[in-house]
PDB file of C-alpha atoms and ligand atoms in Angstrom:
ATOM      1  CA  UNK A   1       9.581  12.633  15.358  1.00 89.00           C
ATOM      2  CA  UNK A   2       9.777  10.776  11.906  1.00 95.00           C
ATOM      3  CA  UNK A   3       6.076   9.060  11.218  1.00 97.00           C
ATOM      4  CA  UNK A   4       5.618   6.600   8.210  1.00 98.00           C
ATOM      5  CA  UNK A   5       1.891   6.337   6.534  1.00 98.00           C
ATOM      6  CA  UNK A   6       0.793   3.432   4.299  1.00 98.00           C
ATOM      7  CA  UNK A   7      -1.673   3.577   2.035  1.00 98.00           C
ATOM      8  CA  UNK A   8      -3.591  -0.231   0.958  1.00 98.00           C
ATOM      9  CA  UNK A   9      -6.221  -1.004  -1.427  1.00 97.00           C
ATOM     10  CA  UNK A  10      -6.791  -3.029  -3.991  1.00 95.00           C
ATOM     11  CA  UNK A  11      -5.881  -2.894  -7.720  1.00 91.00           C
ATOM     12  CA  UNK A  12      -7.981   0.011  -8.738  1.00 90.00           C
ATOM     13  CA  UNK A  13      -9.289   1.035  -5.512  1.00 93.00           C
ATOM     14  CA  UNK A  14      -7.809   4.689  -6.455  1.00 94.00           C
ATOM     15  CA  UNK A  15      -4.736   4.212  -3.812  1.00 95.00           C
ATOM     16  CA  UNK A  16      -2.367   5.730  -5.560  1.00 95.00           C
ATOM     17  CA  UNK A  17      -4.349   8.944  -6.296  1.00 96.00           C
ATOM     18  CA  UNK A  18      -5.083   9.785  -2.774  1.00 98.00           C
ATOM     19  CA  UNK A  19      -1.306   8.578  -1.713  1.00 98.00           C
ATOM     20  CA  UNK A  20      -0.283  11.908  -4.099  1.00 98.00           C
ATOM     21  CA  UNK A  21      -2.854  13.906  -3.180  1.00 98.00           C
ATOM     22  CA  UNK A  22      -2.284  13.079   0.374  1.00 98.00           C
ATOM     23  CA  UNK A  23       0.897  13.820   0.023  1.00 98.00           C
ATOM     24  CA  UNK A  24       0.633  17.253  -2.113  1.00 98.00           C
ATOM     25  CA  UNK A  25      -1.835  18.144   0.938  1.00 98.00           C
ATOM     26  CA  UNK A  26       0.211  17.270   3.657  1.00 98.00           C
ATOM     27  CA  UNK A  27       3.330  19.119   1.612  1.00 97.00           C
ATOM     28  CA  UNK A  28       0.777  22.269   1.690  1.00 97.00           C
ATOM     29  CA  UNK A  29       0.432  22.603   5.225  1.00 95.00           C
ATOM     30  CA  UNK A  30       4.169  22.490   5.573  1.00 95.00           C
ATOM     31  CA  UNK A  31       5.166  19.019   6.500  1.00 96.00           C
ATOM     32  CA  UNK A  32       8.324  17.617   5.253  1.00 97.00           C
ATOM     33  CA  UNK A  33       7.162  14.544   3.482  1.00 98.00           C
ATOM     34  CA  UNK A  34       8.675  11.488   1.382  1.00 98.00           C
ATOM     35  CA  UNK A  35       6.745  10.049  -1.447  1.00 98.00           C
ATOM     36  CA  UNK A  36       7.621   5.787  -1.686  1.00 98.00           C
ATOM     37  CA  UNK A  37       6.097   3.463  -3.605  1.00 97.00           C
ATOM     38  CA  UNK A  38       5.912  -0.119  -3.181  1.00 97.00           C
ATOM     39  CA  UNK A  39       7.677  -2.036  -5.379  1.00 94.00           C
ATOM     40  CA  UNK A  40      10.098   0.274  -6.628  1.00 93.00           C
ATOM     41  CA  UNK A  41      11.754   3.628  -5.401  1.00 95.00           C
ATOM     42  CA  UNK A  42      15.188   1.935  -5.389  1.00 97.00           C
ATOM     43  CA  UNK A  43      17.119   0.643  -8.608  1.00 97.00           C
ATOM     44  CA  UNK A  44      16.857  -2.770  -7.367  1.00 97.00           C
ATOM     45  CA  UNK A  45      13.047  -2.156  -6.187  1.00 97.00           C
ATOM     46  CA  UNK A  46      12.142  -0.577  -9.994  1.00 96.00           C
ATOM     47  CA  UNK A  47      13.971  -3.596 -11.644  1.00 95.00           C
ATOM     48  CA  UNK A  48      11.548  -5.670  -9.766  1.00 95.00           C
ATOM     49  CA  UNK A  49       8.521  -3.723 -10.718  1.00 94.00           C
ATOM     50  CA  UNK A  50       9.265  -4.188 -14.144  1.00 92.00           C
ATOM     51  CA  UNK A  51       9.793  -8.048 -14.008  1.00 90.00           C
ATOM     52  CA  UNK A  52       6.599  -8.551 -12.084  1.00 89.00           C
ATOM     53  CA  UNK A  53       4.288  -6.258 -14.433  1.00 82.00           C
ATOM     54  CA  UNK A  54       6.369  -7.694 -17.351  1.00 73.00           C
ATOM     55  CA  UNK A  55       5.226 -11.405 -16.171  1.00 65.00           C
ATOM     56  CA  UNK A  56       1.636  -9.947 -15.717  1.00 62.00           C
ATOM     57  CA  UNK A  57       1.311  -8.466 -18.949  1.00 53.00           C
ATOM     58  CA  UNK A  58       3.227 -11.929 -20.933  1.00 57.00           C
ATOM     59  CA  UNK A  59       2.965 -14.950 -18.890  1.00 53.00           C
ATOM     60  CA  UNK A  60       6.778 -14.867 -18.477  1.00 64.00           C
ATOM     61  CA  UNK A  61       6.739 -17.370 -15.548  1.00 83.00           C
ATOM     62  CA  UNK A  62       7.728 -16.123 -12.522  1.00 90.00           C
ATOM     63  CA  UNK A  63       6.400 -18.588  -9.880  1.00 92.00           C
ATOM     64  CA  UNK A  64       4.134 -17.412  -6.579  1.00 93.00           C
ATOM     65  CA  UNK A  65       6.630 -17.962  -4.442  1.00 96.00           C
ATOM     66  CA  UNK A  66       9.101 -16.217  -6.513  1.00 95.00           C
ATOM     67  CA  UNK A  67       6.770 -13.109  -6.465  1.00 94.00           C
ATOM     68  CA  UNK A  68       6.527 -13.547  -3.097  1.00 97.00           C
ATOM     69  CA  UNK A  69      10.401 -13.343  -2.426  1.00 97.00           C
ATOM     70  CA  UNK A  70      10.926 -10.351  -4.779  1.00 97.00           C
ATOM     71  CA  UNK A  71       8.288  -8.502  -3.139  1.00 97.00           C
ATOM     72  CA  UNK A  72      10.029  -9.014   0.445  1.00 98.00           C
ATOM     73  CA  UNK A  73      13.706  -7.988  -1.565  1.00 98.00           C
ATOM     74  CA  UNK A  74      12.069  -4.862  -3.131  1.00 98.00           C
ATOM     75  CA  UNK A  75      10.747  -4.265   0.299  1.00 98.00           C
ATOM     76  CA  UNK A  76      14.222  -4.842   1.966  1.00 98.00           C
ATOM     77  CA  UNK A  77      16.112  -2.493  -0.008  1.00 98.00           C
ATOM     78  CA  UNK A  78      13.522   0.178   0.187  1.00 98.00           C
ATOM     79  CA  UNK A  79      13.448   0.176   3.846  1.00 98.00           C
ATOM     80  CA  UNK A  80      17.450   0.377   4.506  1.00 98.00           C
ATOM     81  CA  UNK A  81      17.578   2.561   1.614  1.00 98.00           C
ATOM     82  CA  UNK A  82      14.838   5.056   2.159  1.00 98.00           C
ATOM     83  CA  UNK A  83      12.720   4.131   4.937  1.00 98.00           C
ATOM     84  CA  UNK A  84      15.080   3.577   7.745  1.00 98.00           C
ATOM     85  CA  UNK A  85      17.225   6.627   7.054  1.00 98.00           C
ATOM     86  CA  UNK A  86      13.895   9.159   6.769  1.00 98.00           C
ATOM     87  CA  UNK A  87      12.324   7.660  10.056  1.00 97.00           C
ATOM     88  CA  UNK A  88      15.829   8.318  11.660  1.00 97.00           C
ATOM     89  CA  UNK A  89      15.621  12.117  10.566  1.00 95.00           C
ATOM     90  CA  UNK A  90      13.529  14.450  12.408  1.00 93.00           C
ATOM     91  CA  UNK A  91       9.530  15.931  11.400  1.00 92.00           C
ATOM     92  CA  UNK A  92       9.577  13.812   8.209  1.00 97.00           C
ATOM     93  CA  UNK A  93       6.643  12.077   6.701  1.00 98.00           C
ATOM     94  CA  UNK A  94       6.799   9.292   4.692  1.00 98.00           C
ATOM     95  CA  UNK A  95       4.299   8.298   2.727  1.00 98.00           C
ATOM     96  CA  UNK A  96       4.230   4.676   1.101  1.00 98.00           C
ATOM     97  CA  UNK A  97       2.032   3.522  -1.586  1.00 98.00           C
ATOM     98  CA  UNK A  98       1.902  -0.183  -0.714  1.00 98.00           C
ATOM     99  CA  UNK A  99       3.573  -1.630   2.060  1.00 98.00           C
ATOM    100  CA  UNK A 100       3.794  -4.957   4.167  1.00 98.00           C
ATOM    101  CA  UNK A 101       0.088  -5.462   4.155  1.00 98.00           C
ATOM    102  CA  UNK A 102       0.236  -5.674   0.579  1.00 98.00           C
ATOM    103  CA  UNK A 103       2.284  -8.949   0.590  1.00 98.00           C
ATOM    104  CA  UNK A 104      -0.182 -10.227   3.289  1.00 98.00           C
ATOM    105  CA  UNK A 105      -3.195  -9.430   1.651  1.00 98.00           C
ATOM    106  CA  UNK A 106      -2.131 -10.464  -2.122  1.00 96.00           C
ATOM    107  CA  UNK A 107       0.234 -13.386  -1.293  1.00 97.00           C
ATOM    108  CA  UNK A 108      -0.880 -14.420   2.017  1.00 98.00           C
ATOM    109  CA  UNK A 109      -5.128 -14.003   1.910  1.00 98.00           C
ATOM    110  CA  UNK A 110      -5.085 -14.206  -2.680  1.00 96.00           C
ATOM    111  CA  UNK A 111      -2.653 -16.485  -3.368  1.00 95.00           C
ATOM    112  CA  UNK A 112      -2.741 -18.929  -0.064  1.00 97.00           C
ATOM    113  CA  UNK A 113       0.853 -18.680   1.596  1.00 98.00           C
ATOM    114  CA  UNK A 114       1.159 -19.227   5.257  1.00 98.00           C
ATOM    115  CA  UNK A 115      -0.209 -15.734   6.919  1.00 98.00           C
ATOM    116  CA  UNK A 116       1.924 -16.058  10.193  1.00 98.00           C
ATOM    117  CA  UNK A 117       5.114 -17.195   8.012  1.00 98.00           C
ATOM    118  CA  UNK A 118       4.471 -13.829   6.235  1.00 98.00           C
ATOM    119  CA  UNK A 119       3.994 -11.604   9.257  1.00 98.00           C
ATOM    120  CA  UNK A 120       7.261 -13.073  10.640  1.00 98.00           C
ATOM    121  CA  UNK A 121       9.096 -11.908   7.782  1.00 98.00           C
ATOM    122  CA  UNK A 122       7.829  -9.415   7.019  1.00 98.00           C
ATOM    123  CA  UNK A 123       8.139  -8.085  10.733  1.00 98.00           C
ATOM    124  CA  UNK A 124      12.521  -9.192   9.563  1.00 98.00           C
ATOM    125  CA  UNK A 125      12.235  -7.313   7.100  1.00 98.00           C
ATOM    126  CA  UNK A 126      10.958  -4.008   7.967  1.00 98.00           C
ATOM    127  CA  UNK A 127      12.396  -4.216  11.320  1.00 98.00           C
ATOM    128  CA  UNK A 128      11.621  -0.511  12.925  1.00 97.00           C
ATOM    129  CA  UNK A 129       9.781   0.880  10.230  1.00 98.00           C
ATOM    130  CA  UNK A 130       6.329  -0.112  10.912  1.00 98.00           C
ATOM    131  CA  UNK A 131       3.870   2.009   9.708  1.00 98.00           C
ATOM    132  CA  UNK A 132       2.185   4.294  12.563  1.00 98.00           C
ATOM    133  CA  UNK A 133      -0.851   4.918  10.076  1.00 98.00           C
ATOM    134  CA  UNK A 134      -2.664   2.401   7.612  1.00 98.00           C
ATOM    135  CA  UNK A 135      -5.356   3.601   5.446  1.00 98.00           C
ATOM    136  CA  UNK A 136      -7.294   1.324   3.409  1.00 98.00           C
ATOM    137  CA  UNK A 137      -9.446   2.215   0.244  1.00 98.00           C
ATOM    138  CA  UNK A 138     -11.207  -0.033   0.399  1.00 98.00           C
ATOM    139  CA  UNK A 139     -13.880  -0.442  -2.925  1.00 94.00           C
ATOM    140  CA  UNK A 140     -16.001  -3.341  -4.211  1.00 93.00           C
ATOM    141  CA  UNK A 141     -14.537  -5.513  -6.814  1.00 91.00           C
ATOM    142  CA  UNK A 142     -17.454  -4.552  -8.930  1.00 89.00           C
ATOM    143  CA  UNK A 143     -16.237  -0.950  -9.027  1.00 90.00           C
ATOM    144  CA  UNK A 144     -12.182  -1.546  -8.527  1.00 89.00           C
ATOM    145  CA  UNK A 145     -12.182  -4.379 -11.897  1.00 84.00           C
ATOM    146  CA  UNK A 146     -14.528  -1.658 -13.998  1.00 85.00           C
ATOM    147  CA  UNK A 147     -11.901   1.686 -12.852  1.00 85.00           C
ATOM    148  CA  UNK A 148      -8.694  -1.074 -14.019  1.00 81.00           C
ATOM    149  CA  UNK A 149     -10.231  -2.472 -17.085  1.00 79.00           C
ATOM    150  CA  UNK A 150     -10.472   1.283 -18.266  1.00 82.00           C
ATOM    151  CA  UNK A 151      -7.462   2.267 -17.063  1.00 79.00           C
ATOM    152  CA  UNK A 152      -5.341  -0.383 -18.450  1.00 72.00           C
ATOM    153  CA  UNK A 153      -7.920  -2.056 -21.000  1.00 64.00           C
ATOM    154  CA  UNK A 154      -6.093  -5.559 -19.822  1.00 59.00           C
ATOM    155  CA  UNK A 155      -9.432  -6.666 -20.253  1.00 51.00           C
ATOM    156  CA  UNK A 156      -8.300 -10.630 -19.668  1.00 49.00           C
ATOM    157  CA  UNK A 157      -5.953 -10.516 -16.861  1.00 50.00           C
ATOM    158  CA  UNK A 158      -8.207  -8.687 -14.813  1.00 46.00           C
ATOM    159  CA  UNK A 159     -11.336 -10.110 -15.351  1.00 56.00           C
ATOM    160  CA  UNK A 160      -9.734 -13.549 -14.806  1.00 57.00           C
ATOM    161  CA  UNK A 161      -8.227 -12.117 -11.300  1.00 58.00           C
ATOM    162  CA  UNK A 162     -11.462 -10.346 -10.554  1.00 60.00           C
ATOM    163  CA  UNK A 163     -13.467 -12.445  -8.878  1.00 76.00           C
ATOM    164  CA  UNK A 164     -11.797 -14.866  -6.809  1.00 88.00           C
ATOM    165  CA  UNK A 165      -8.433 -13.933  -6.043  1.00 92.00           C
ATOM    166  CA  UNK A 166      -9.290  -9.734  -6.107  1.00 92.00           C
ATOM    167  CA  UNK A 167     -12.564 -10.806  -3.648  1.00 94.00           C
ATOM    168  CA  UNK A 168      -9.490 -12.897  -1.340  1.00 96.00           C
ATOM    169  CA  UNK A 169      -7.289  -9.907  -1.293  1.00 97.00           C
ATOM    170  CA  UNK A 170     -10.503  -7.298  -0.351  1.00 97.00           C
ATOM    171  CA  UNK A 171     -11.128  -9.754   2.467  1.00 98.00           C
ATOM    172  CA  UNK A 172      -7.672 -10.187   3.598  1.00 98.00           C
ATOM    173  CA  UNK A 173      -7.459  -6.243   3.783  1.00 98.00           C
ATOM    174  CA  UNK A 174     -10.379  -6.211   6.064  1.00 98.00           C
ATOM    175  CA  UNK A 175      -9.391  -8.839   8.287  1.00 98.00           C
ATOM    176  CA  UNK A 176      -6.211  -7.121   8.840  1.00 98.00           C
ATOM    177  CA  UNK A 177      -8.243  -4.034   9.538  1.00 98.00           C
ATOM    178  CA  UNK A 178      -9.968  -5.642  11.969  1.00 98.00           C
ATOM    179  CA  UNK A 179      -6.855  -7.014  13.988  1.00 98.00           C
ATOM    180  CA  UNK A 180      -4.965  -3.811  14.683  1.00 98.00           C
ATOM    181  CA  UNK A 181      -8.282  -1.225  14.734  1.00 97.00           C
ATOM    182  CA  UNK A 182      -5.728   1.630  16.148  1.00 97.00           C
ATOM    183  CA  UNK A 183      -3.426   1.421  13.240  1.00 98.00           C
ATOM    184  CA  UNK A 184      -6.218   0.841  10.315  1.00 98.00           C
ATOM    185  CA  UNK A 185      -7.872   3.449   9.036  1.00 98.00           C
ATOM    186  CA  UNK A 186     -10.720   2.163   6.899  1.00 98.00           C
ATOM    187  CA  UNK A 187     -12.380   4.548   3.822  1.00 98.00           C
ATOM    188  CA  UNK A 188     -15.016   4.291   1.314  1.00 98.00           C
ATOM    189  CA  UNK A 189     -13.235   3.857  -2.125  1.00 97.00           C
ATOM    190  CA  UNK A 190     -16.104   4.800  -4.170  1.00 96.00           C
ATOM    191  CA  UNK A 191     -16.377   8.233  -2.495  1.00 97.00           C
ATOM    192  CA  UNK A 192     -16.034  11.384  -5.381  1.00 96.00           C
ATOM    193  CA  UNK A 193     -11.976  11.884  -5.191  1.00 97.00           C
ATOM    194  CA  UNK A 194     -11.809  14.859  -3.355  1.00 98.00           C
ATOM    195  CA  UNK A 195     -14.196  14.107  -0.687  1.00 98.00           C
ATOM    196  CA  UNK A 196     -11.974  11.175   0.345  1.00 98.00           C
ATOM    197  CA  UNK A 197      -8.849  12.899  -0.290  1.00 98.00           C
ATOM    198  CA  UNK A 198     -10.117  15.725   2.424  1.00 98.00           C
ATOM    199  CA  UNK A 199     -11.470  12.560   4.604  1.00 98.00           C
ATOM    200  CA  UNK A 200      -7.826  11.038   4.219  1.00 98.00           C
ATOM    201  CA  UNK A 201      -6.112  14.394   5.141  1.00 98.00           C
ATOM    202  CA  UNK A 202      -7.819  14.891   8.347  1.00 98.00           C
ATOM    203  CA  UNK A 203      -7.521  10.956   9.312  1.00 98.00           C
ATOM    204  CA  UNK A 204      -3.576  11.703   9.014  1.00 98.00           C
ATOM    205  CA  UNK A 205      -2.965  15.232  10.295  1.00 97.00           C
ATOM    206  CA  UNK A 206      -4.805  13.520  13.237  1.00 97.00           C
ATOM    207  CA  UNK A 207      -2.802  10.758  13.486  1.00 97.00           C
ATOM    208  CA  UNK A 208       0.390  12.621  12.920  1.00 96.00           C
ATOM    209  CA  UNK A 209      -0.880  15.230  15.838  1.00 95.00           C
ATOM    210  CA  UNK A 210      -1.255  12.260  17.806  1.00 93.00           C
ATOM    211  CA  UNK A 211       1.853  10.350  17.767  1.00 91.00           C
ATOM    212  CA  UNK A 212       4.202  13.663  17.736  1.00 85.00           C
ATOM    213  CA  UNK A 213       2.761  15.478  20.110  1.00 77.00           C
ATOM    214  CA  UNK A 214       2.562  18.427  17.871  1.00 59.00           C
ATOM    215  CA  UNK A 215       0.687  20.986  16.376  1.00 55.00           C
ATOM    216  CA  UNK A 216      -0.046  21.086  12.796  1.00 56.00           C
ATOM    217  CA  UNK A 217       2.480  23.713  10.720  1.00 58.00           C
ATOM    218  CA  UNK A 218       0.015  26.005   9.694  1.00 54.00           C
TER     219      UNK A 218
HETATM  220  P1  TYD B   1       0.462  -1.148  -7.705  1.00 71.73           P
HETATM  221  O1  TYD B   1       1.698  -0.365  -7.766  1.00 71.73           O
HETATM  222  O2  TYD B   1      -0.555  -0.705  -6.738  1.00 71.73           O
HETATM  223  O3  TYD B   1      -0.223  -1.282  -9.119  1.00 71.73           O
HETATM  224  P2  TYD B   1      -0.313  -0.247 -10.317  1.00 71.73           P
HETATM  225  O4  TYD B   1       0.554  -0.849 -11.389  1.00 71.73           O
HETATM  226  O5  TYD B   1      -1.761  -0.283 -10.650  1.00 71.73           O
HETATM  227  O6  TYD B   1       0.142   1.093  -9.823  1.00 71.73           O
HETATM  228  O7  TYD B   1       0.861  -2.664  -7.360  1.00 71.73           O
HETATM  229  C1  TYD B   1       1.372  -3.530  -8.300  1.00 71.73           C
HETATM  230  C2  TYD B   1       0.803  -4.919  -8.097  1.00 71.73           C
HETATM  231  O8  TYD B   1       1.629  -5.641  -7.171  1.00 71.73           O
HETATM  232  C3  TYD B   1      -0.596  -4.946  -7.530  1.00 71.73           C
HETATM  233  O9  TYD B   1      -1.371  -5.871  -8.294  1.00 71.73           O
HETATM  234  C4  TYD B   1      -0.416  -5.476  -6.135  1.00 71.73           C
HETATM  235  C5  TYD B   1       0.814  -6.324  -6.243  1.00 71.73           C
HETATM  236  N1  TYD B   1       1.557  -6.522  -4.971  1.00 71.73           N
HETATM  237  C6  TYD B   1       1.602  -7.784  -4.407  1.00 71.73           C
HETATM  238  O10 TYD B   1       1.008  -8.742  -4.934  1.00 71.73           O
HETATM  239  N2  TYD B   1       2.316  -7.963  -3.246  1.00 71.73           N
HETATM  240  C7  TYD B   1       3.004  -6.957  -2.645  1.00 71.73           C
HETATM  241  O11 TYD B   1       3.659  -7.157  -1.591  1.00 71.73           O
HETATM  242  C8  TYD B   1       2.960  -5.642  -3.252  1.00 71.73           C
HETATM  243  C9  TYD B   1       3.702  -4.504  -2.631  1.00 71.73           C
HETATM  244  C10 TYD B   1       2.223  -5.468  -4.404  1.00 71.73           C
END
């Protein structure tokens, strides 16, 4: 049995750390796993990424709803390029960095678009491949703005997103959480790294020993 794990967060909640070292963890014990990130992963899916950071960084305008409907294509290709054909194979795990409760959270709870509209397509979309496992960093906005701003030192855009629209997404996360407790796993983003990336490896050996059936590798 195939499992796919999302990891959510927002900007700078240290996601995409623990989705490697989950991954390099998981790989250690012996499972078979697949590394995605959302957008990208797929030529059309990295093409994306690079318009939608391009617009962030220069104001090229690419309208909300426009970023919402590339976010759904990148999402589309990835999942009948990658997704659907690892979930079909046997013992694999894929990982995902971002996933369909990224698109609720940013575009449906940050930017206002109709929540239900985006669970409907986004259900289209991913068809099958719904993830078995959610984890969510989740991290003040204090802490998540202060880790970006020194990560990226786009002082402006970030401080301009913090508050409102960052506070929105947090939220959004939570509430979505809250609705499906048995897929959500919620963690403390300001934890030292490798005490949540040991916290995160149990939650998903768990899980995974759960759904399959099956005994760890080791
Ligand atoms: P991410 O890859 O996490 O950012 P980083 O460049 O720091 O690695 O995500 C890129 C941005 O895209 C992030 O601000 C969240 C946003 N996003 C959405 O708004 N909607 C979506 O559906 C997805 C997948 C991402």
């Amino acid at each position: 049995m195939s499992i796919l794990i999302t990891l959510e967060g927002v900007d700078g909640s240290g996601k995409s750390t623990q989705a490697k070292l989950l991954a390099n963890n998981l790989n250690e014990k012996g499972y078979n796993i697949i590394s995605l990130r959302e957008p990208g992963d797929t030529e059309l899916g990295e093409n994306l990424r690079e318009l939608l950071n391009d617009h962030q960084g220069t104001n090229t305008s690419i309208t909300d709803l426009s970023q919402l409907c590339l976010f759904l294509a990148s999402r589309a290709q990835l999942v009948a390029e990658k997704i659907a054909p690892a979930l079909s194979g046997t013992n694999n795990i894929v990982i995902c960095d971002r996933y369909m409760d990224s698109t609720l959270a940013y575009q449906g709870y940050g930017m206002g678009f109709d929540i239900e509209l985006i669970k409907r397509v986004n259900s289209y979309v991913v068809g099958h491949c719904k993830p078995s496992l959610t984890i969510l960093i989740d991290c003040p906005i204090k802490v998540s703005v202060s880790r970006t701003i020194a990560r990226t030192k786009k002082m402006s855009r970030f401080e301009a997103k913090a508050n409102d629209f960052q506070k929105r997404v947090r939220e959004g996360f939570i509430s979505l959480a809250n609705e499906e407790p048995k897929r959500w796993h919620v963690v403390d983003g300001t934890l030292n790294k490798i005490t949540l990336s040991k916290q995160i490896l149990l939650i998903a050996v768990n899980a995974i020993r759960d759904l399959s059936g099956q005994k760890t590798p080791e």
